[in-house]
Amino acid sequence: MSANDTAPDPQLVLVRHGETEWSASGRHTGRSDIPLTVAGEQQAVAAGVWLQRWADRRGRRPAVVLSSPRQRARRTADLAGFPDAATDDDLAEWDYGPVDGQTAVAVSEQIGRDWLIFRDGVNVLAAANGHRGEELADVAERAGRVVGRVEPTLQGGEDVVLFAHGHLLRVLTTVWLGVDPGLGARLELGTAAICLLGYGHGLRTIEGWNLSAQG
């Protein structure tokens, strides 16, 4: 039996960035470039410890590590032990347009009904500067490009780690599973949480979801 016969199956690891002031208060953070809080930095370090143990168990380091260009994701990657992670613009968070910086409660009050981003989208308010946000399908298209770029590495038997954002990673997971991106509404994802995607019986699967590195 060769070493490849006993090697663990490849995994696509998703890591949401650590806490920011806006994530802690429920404000939607798209293109706004908000730094980590002290707690967020501690979360990122804990995620790094988790990832090191994961790599040790598997007997290999990830072959590819990518990060969103936003500082909250890049700093998380850095503190988690991947300072050389390449940035990928397609991993940036959903461009929220007119609802960037607002909470779901505030948006709901302005439109006069409960607002659900995966159902209603982000262009439910007039943008003061005329900038419209992305549609869900646009986010899914970007996520699909990321999957397309990393899947050859996974198919080659190696692992990939992505540092990005809550909504982007939830949409990417629906793309991975080949289901309606709107189902991302049902995939809660905490700050600095880790998810494991993989393969089983010829299907793309979820092997672990919303795992806390802090126990």
C-alpha positions as protocol buffer text, in pm:
chain_id: "A"
residue {
  index: 1
  type: MET
  ca { x: 0 y: 0 z: 0 }
}
residue {
  index: 2
  type: SER
  ca { x: 141 y: 338 z: -99 }
}
residue {
  index: 3
  type: ALA
  ca { x: 142 y: 649 z: 119 }
}
residue {
  index: 4
  type: ASN
  ca { x: -125 y: 799 z: -107 }
}
residue {
  index: 5
  type: ASP
  ca { x: -357 y: 508 z: -26 }
}
residue {
  index: 6
  type: THR
  ca { x: -359 y: 605 z: 343 }
}
residue {
  index: 7
  type: ALA
  ca { x: -358 y: 983 z: 301 }
}
residue {
  index: 8
  type: PRO
  ca { x: -673 y: 1162 z: 421 }
}
residue {
  index: 9
  type: ASP
  ca { x: -918 y: 1280 z: 159 }
}
residue {
  index: 10
  type: PRO
  ca { x: -877 y: 1644 z: 56 }
}
residue {
  index: 11
  type: GLN
  ca { x: -1067 y: 1915 z: 239 }
}
residue {
  index: 12
  type: LEU
  ca { x: -1163 y: 2273 z: 157 }
}
residue {
  index: 13
  type: VAL
  ca { x: -1139 y: 2467 z: 483 }
}
residue {
  index: 14
  type: LEU
  ca { x: -1334 y: 2791 z: 526 }
}
residue {
  index: 15
  type: VAL
  ca { x: -1234 y: 3040 z: 795 }
}
residue {
  index: 16
  type: ARG
  ca { x: -1444 y: 3348 z: 867 }
}
residue {
  index: 17
  type: HIS
  ca { x: -1250 y: 3651 z: 985 }
}
residue {
  index: 18
  type: GLY
  ca { x: -1237 y: 3739 z: 1354 }
}
residue {
  index: 19
  type: GLU
  ca { x: -1462 y: 3986 z: 1529 }
}
residue {
  index: 20
  type: THR
  ca { x: -1476 y: 4354 z: 1427 }
}
residue {
  index: 21
  type: GLU
  ca { x: -1668 y: 4635 z: 1592 }
}
residue {
  index: 22
  type: TRP
  ca { x: -1924 y: 4614 z: 1314 }
}
residue {
  index: 23
  type: SER
  ca { x: -1967 y: 4236 z: 1327 }
}
residue {
  index: 24
  type: ALA
  ca { x: -2009 y: 4257 z: 1705 }
}
residue {
  index: 25
  type: SER
  ca { x: -2293 y: 4508 z: 1665 }
}
residue {
  index: 26
  type: GLY
  ca { x: -2459 y: 4334 z: 1370 }
}
residue {
  index: 27
  type: ARG
  ca { x: -2368 y: 4598 z: 1112 }
}
residue {
  index: 28
  type: HIS
  ca { x: -2331 y: 4465 z: 759 }
}
residue {
  index: 29
  type: THR
  ca { x: -1970 y: 4504 z: 650 }
}
residue {
  index: 30
  type: GLY
  ca { x: -1915 y: 4469 z: 277 }
}
residue {
  index: 31
  type: ARG
  ca { x: -1664 y: 4691 z: 102 }
}
residue {
  index: 32
  type: SER
  ca { x: -1601 y: 4888 z: 423 }
}
residue {
  index: 33
  type: ASP
  ca { x: -1257 y: 4790 z: 550 }
}
residue {
  index: 34
  type: ILE
  ca { x: -1296 y: 4747 z: 925 }
}
residue {
  index: 35
  type: PRO
  ca { x: -1010 y: 4614 z: 1143 }
}
residue {
  index: 36
  type: LEU
  ca { x: -1031 y: 4332 z: 1394 }
}
residue {
  index: 37
  type: THR
  ca { x: -1101 y: 4408 z: 1758 }
}
residue {
  index: 38
  type: VAL
  ca { x: -866 y: 4277 z: 2026 }
}
residue {
  index: 39
  type: ALA
  ca { x: -1112 y: 3991 z: 2076 }
}
residue {
  index: 40
  type: GLY
  ca { x: -1109 y: 3930 z: 1701 }
}
residue {
  index: 41
  type: GLU
  ca { x: -730 y: 3903 z: 1701 }
}
residue {
  index: 42
  type: GLN
  ca { x: -749 y: 3651 z: 1985 }
}
residue {
  index: 43
  type: GLN
  ca { x: -1003 y: 3453 z: 1786 }
}
residue {
  index: 44
  type: ALA
  ca { x: -771 y: 3452 z: 1486 }
}
residue {
  index: 45
  type: VAL
  ca { x: -482 y: 3319 z: 1695 }
}
residue {
  index: 46
  type: ALA
  ca { x: -709 y: 3044 z: 1829 }
}
residue {
  index: 47
  type: ALA
  ca { x: -813 y: 2956 z: 1475 }
}
residue {
  index: 48
  type: GLY
  ca { x: -445 y: 2921 z: 1389 }
}
residue {
  index: 49
  type: VAL
  ca { x: -393 y: 2675 z: 1674 }
}
residue {
  index: 50
  type: TRP
  ca { x: -695 y: 2477 z: 1551 }
}
residue {
  index: 51
  type: LEU
  ca { x: -564 y: 2474 z: 1195 }
}
residue {
  index: 52
  type: GLN
  ca { x: -217 y: 2363 z: 1306 }
}
residue {
  index: 53
  type: ARG
  ca { x: -367 y: 2067 z: 1491 }
}
residue {
  index: 54
  type: TRP
  ca { x: -582 y: 1988 z: 1190 }
}
residue {
  index: 55
  type: ALA
  ca { x: -274 y: 1991 z: 966 }
}
residue {
  index: 56
  type: ASP
  ca { x: -77 y: 1779 z: 1213 }
}
residue {
  index: 57
  type: ARG
  ca { x: -350 y: 1515 z: 1219 }
}
residue {
  index: 58
  type: ARG
  ca { x: -353 y: 1506 z: 842 }
}
residue {
  index: 59
  type: GLY
  ca { x: 25 y: 1495 z: 813 }
}
residue {
  index: 60
  type: ARG
  ca { x: 41 y: 1783 z: 567 }
}
residue {
  index: 61
  type: ARG
  ca { x: 7 y: 2158 z: 534 }
}
residue {
  index: 62
  type: PRO
  ca { x: -254 y: 2305 z: 298 }
}
residue {
  index: 63
  type: ALA
  ca { x: -126 y: 2334 z: -57 }
}
residue {
  index: 64
  type: VAL
  ca { x: -316 y: 2657 z: -128 }
}
residue {
  index: 65
  type: VAL
  ca { x: -419 y: 2934 z: 113 }
}
residue {
  index: 66
  type: LEU
  ca { x: -623 y: 3229 z: -15 }
}
residue {
  index: 67
  type: SER
  ca { x: -762 y: 3537 z: 156 }
}
residue {
  index: 68
  type: SER
  ca { x: -1010 y: 3810 z: 82 }
}
residue {
  index: 69
  type: PRO
  ca { x: -830 y: 4141 z: 20 }
}
residue {
  index: 70
  type: ARG
  ca { x: -1013 y: 4308 z: 312 }
}
residue {
  index: 71
  type: GLN
  ca { x: -790 y: 4374 z: 613 }
}
residue {
  index: 72
  type: ARG
  ca { x: -1012 y: 4183 z: 855 }
}
residue {
  index: 73
  type: ALA
  ca { x: -960 y: 3863 z: 656 }
}
residue {
  index: 74
  type: ARG
  ca { x: -592 y: 3924 z: 578 }
}
residue {
  index: 75
  type: ARG
  ca { x: -517 y: 3997 z: 945 }
}
residue {
  index: 76
  type: THR
  ca { x: -699 y: 3680 z: 1047 }
}
residue {
  index: 77
  type: ALA
  ca { x: -489 y: 3478 z: 802 }
}
residue {
  index: 78
  type: ASP
  ca { x: -173 y: 3644 z: 930 }
}
residue {
  index: 79
  type: LEU
  ca { x: -247 y: 3576 z: 1296 }
}
residue {
  index: 80
  type: ALA
  ca { x: -357 y: 3222 z: 1213 }
}
residue {
  index: 81
  type: GLY
  ca { x: -11 y: 3148 z: 1076 }
}
residue {
  index: 82
  type: PHE
  ca { x: -55 y: 3220 z: 706 }
}
residue {
  index: 83
  type: PRO
  ca { x: 103 y: 3563 z: 648 }
}
residue {
  index: 84
  type: ASP
  ca { x: 182 y: 3473 z: 288 }
}
residue {
  index: 85
  type: ALA
  ca { x: -176 y: 3386 z: 192 }
}
residue {
  index: 86
  type: ALA
  ca { x: -247 y: 3510 z: -160 }
}
residue {
  index: 87
  type: THR
  ca { x: -536 y: 3755 z: -192 }
}
residue {
  index: 88
  type: ASP
  ca { x: -827 y: 3677 z: -422 }
}
residue {
  index: 89
  type: ASP
  ca { x: -1070 y: 3957 z: -506 }
}
residue {
  index: 90
  type: ASP
  ca { x: -1347 y: 3704 z: -557 }
}
residue {
  index: 91
  type: LEU
  ca { x: -1332 y: 3622 z: -183 }
}
residue {
  index: 92
  type: ALA
  ca { x: -1432 y: 3978 z: -85 }
}
residue {
  index: 93
  type: GLU
  ca { x: -1757 y: 4007 z: 107 }
}
residue {
  index: 94
  type: TRP
  ca { x: -2090 y: 4073 z: -65 }
}
residue {
  index: 95
  type: ASP
  ca { x: -2099 y: 4435 z: -178 }
}
residue {
  index: 96
  type: TYR
  ca { x: -2394 y: 4554 z: 30 }
}
residue {
  index: 97
  type: GLY
  ca { x: -2434 y: 4885 z: -149 }
}
residue {
  index: 98
  type: PRO
  ca { x: -2696 y: 5099 z: 30 }
}
residue {
  index: 99
  type: VAL
  ca { x: -2720 y: 4871 z: 337 }
}
residue {
  index: 100
  type: ASP
  ca { x: -2345 y: 4865 z: 408 }
}
residue {
  index: 101
  type: GLY
  ca { x: -2289 y: 4962 z: 771 }
}
residue {
  index: 102
  type: GLN
  ca { x: -2653 y: 4906 z: 868 }
}
residue {
  index: 103
  type: THR
  ca { x: -2810 y: 4640 z: 1089 }
}
residue {
  index: 104
  type: ALA
  ca { x: -3096 y: 4417 z: 978 }
}
residue {
  index: 105
  type: VAL
  ca { x: -3322 y: 4590 z: 1232 }
}
residue {
  index: 106
  type: ALA
  ca { x: -3242 y: 4933 z: 1090 }
}
residue {
  index: 107
  type: VAL
  ca { x: -3307 y: 4820 z: 732 }
}
residue {
  index: 108
  type: SER
  ca { x: -3633 y: 4652 z: 834 }
}
residue {
  index: 109
  type: GLU
  ca { x: -3751 y: 4975 z: 997 }
}
residue {
  index: 110
  type: GLN
  ca { x: -3671 y: 5175 z: 686 }
}
residue {
  index: 111
  type: ILE
  ca { x: -3856 y: 4945 z: 446 }
}
residue {
  index: 112
  type: GLY
  ca { x: -4148 y: 4881 z: 682 }
}
residue {
  index: 113
  type: ARG
  ca { x: -4119 y: 4501 z: 696 }
}
residue {
  index: 114
  type: ASP
  ca { x: -3880 y: 4230 z: 804 }
}
residue {
  index: 115
  type: TRP
  ca { x: -3575 y: 4228 z: 581 }
}
residue {
  index: 116
  type: LEU
  ca { x: -3389 y: 3907 z: 496 }
}
residue {
  index: 117
  type: ILE
  ca { x: -3083 y: 3965 z: 283 }
}
residue {
  index: 118
  type: PHE
  ca { x: -3088 y: 3623 z: 114 }
}
residue {
  index: 119
  type: ARG
  ca { x: -3451 y: 3676 z: 12 }
}
residue {
  index: 120
  type: ASP
  ca { x: -3471 y: 4050 z: -49 }
}
residue {
  index: 121
  type: GLY
  ca { x: -3118 y: 4139 z: -156 }
}
residue {
  index: 122
  type: VAL
  ca { x: -2938 y: 4460 z: -65 }
}
residue {
  index: 123
  type: ASN
  ca { x: -3084 y: 4712 z: -309 }
}
residue {
  index: 124
  type: VAL
  ca { x: -3394 y: 4773 z: -99 }
}
residue {
  index: 125
  type: LEU
  ca { x: -3289 y: 5128 z: -11 }
}
residue {
  index: 126
  type: ALA
  ca { x: -3186 y: 5421 z: -225 }
}
residue {
  index: 127
  type: ALA
  ca { x: -2809 y: 5463 z: -221 }
}
residue {
  index: 128
  type: ALA
  ca { x: -2704 y: 5813 z: -121 }
}
residue {
  index: 129
  type: ASN
  ca { x: -2411 y: 5798 z: -362 }
}
residue {
  index: 130
  type: GLY
  ca { x: -2595 y: 5605 z: -631 }
}
residue {
  index: 131
  type: HIS
  ca { x: -2391 y: 5290 z: -570 }
}
residue {
  index: 132
  type: ARG
  ca { x: -2598 y: 4974 z: -596 }
}
residue {
  index: 133
  type: GLY
  ca { x: -2485 y: 4657 z: -426 }
}
residue {
  index: 134
  type: GLU
  ca { x: -2440 y: 4311 z: -572 }
}
residue {
  index: 135
  type: GLU
  ca { x: -2725 y: 4075 z: -636 }
}
residue {
  index: 136
  type: LEU
  ca { x: -2707 y: 3732 z: -473 }
}
residue {
  index: 137
  type: ALA
  ca { x: -2645 y: 3576 z: -814 }
}
residue {
  index: 138
  type: ASP
  ca { x: -2339 y: 3799 z: -858 }
}
residue {
  index: 139
  type: VAL
  ca { x: -2196 y: 3681 z: -526 }
}
residue {
  index: 140
  type: ALA
  ca { x: -2262 y: 3320 z: -622 }
}
residue {
  index: 141
  type: GLU
  ca { x: -2086 y: 3374 z: -953 }
}
residue {
  index: 142
  type: ARG
  ca { x: -1776 y: 3504 z: -776 }
}
residue {
  index: 143
  type: ALA
  ca { x: -1785 y: 3215 z: -531 }
}
residue {
  index: 144
  type: GLY
  ca { x: -1813 y: 2975 z: -821 }
}
residue {
  index: 145
  type: ARG
  ca { x: -1497 y: 3116 z: -972 }
}
residue {
  index: 146
  type: VAL
  ca { x: -1312 y: 3052 z: -646 }
}
residue {
  index: 147
  type: VAL
  ca { x: -1435 y: 2693 z: -635 }
}
residue {
  index: 148
  type: GLY
  ca { x: -1330 y: 2647 z: -995 }
}
residue {
  index: 149
  type: ARG
  ca { x: -979 y: 2769 z: -917 }
}
residue {
  index: 150
  type: VAL
  ca { x: -921 y: 2554 z: -611 }
}
residue {
  index: 151
  type: GLU
  ca { x: -1091 y: 2232 z: -714 }
}
residue {
  index: 152
  type: PRO
  ca { x: -798 y: 2107 z: -927 }
}
residue {
  index: 153
  type: THR
  ca { x: -583 y: 2121 z: -612 }
}
residue {
  index: 154
  type: LEU
  ca { x: -846 y: 1931 z: -417 }
}
residue {
  index: 155
  type: GLN
  ca { x: -890 y: 1677 z: -693 }
}
residue {
  index: 156
  type: GLY
  ca { x: -513 y: 1630 z: -682 }
}
residue {
  index: 157
  type: GLY
  ca { x: -548 y: 1514 z: -322 }
}
residue {
  index: 158
  type: GLU
  ca { x: -432 y: 1830 z: -145 }
}
residue {
  index: 159
  type: ASP
  ca { x: -602 y: 2070 z: 95 }
}
residue {
  index: 160
  type: VAL
  ca { x: -708 y: 2434 z: 51 }
}
residue {
  index: 161
  type: VAL
  ca { x: -783 y: 2701 z: 314 }
}
residue {
  index: 162
  type: LEU
  ca { x: -989 y: 3015 z: 244 }
}
residue {
  index: 163
  type: PHE
  ca { x: -1003 y: 3317 z: 477 }
}
residue {
  index: 164
  type: ALA
  ca { x: -1306 y: 3531 z: 400 }
}
residue {
  index: 165
  type: HIS
  ca { x: -1643 y: 3659 z: 524 }
}
residue {
  index: 166
  type: GLY
  ca { x: -1968 y: 3529 z: 664 }
}
residue {
  index: 167
  type: HIS
  ca { x: -2206 y: 3581 z: 376 }
}
residue {
  index: 168
  type: LEU
  ca { x: -1949 y: 3510 z: 104 }
}
residue {
  index: 169
  type: LEU
  ca { x: -1856 y: 3178 z: 265 }
}
residue {
  index: 170
  type: ARG
  ca { x: -2220 y: 3083 z: 315 }
}
residue {
  index: 171
  type: VAL
  ca { x: -2289 y: 3149 z: -52 }
}
residue {
  index: 172
  type: LEU
  ca { x: -1973 y: 2963 z: -153 }
}
residue {
  index: 173
  type: THR
  ca { x: -2097 y: 2660 z: 40 }
}
residue {
  index: 174
  type: THR
  ca { x: -2425 y: 2658 z: -151 }
}
residue {
  index: 175
  type: VAL
  ca { x: -2226 y: 2673 z: -473 }
}
residue {
  index: 176
  type: TRP
  ca { x: -2010 y: 2385 z: -350 }
}
residue {
  index: 177
  type: LEU
  ca { x: -2322 y: 2179 z: -282 }
}
residue {
  index: 178
  type: GLY
  ca { x: -2491 y: 2280 z: -607 }
}
residue {
  index: 179
  type: VAL
  ca { x: -2802 y: 2416 z: -434 }
}
residue {
  index: 180
  type: ASP
  ca { x: -2994 y: 2745 z: -440 }
}
residue {
  index: 181
  type: PRO
  ca { x: -2770 y: 3025 z: -302 }
}
residue {
  index: 182
  type: GLY
  ca { x: -3070 y: 3145 z: -102 }
}
residue {
  index: 183
  type: LEU
  ca { x: -3020 y: 2843 z: 125 }
}
residue {
  index: 184
  type: GLY
  ca { x: -2720 y: 3030 z: 264 }
}
residue {
  index: 185
  type: ALA
  ca { x: -2974 y: 3199 z: 493 }
}
residue {
  index: 186
  type: ARG
  ca { x: -2987 y: 2872 z: 689 }
}
residue {
  index: 187
  type: LEU
  ca { x: -2611 y: 2840 z: 737 }
}
residue {
  index: 188
  type: GLU
  ca { x: -2516 y: 3043 z: 1043 }
}
residue {
  index: 189
  type: LEU
  ca { x: -2147 y: 3125 z: 1070 }
}
residue {
  index: 190
  type: GLY
  ca { x: -1978 y: 3291 z: 1368 }
}
residue {
  index: 191
  type: THR
  ca { x: -1666 y: 3506 z: 1366 }
}
residue {
  index: 192
  type: ALA
  ca { x: -1343 y: 3306 z: 1326 }
}
residue {
  index: 193
  type: ALA
  ca { x: -1552 y: 2990 z: 1287 }
}
residue {
  index: 194
  type: ILE
  ca { x: -1413 y: 2707 z: 1074 }
}
residue {
  index: 195
  type: CYS
  ca { x: -1597 y: 2489 z: 824 }
}
residue {
  index: 196
  type: LEU
  ca { x: -1481 y: 2174 z: 646 }
}
residue {
  index: 197
  type: LEU
  ca { x: -1602 y: 2087 z: 298 }
}
residue {
  index: 198
  type: GLY
  ca { x: -1506 y: 1765 z: 125 }
}
residue {
  index: 199
  type: TYR
  ca { x: -1620 y: 1470 z: -81 }
}
residue {
  index: 200
  type: GLY
  ca { x: -1821 y: 1160 z: -6 }
}
residue {
  index: 201
  type: HIS
  ca { x: -1958 y: 892 z: -238 }
}
residue {
  index: 202
  type: GLY
  ca { x: -1874 y: 1108 z: -536 }
}
residue {
  index: 203
  type: LEU
  ca { x: -2058 y: 1411 z: -398 }
}
residue {
  index: 204
  type: ARG
  ca { x: -1938 y: 1742 z: -260 }
}
residue {
  index: 205
  type: THR
  ca { x: -2021 y: 1743 z: 110 }
}
residue {
  index: 206
  type: ILE
  ca { x: -2011 y: 1941 z: 436 }
}
residue {
  index: 207
  type: GLU
  ca { x: -1788 y: 1760 z: 686 }
}
residue {
  index: 208
  type: GLY
  ca { x: -1794 y: 2021 z: 963 }
}
residue {
  index: 209
  type: TRP
  ca { x: -1978 y: 2350 z: 1004 }
}
residue {
  index: 210
  type: ASN
  ca { x: -1942 y: 2660 z: 1224 }
}
residue {
  index: 211
  type: LEU
  ca { x: -1673 y: 2498 z: 1437 }
}
residue {
  index: 212
  type: SER
  ca { x: -1538 y: 2717 z: 1714 }
}
residue {
  index: 213
  type: ALA
  ca { x: -1162 y: 2722 z: 1756 }
}
residue {
  index: 214
  type: GLN
  ca { x: -1207 y: 2843 z: 2113 }
}
residue {
  index: 215
  type: GLY
  ca { x: -1389 y: 2535 z: 2236 }
}
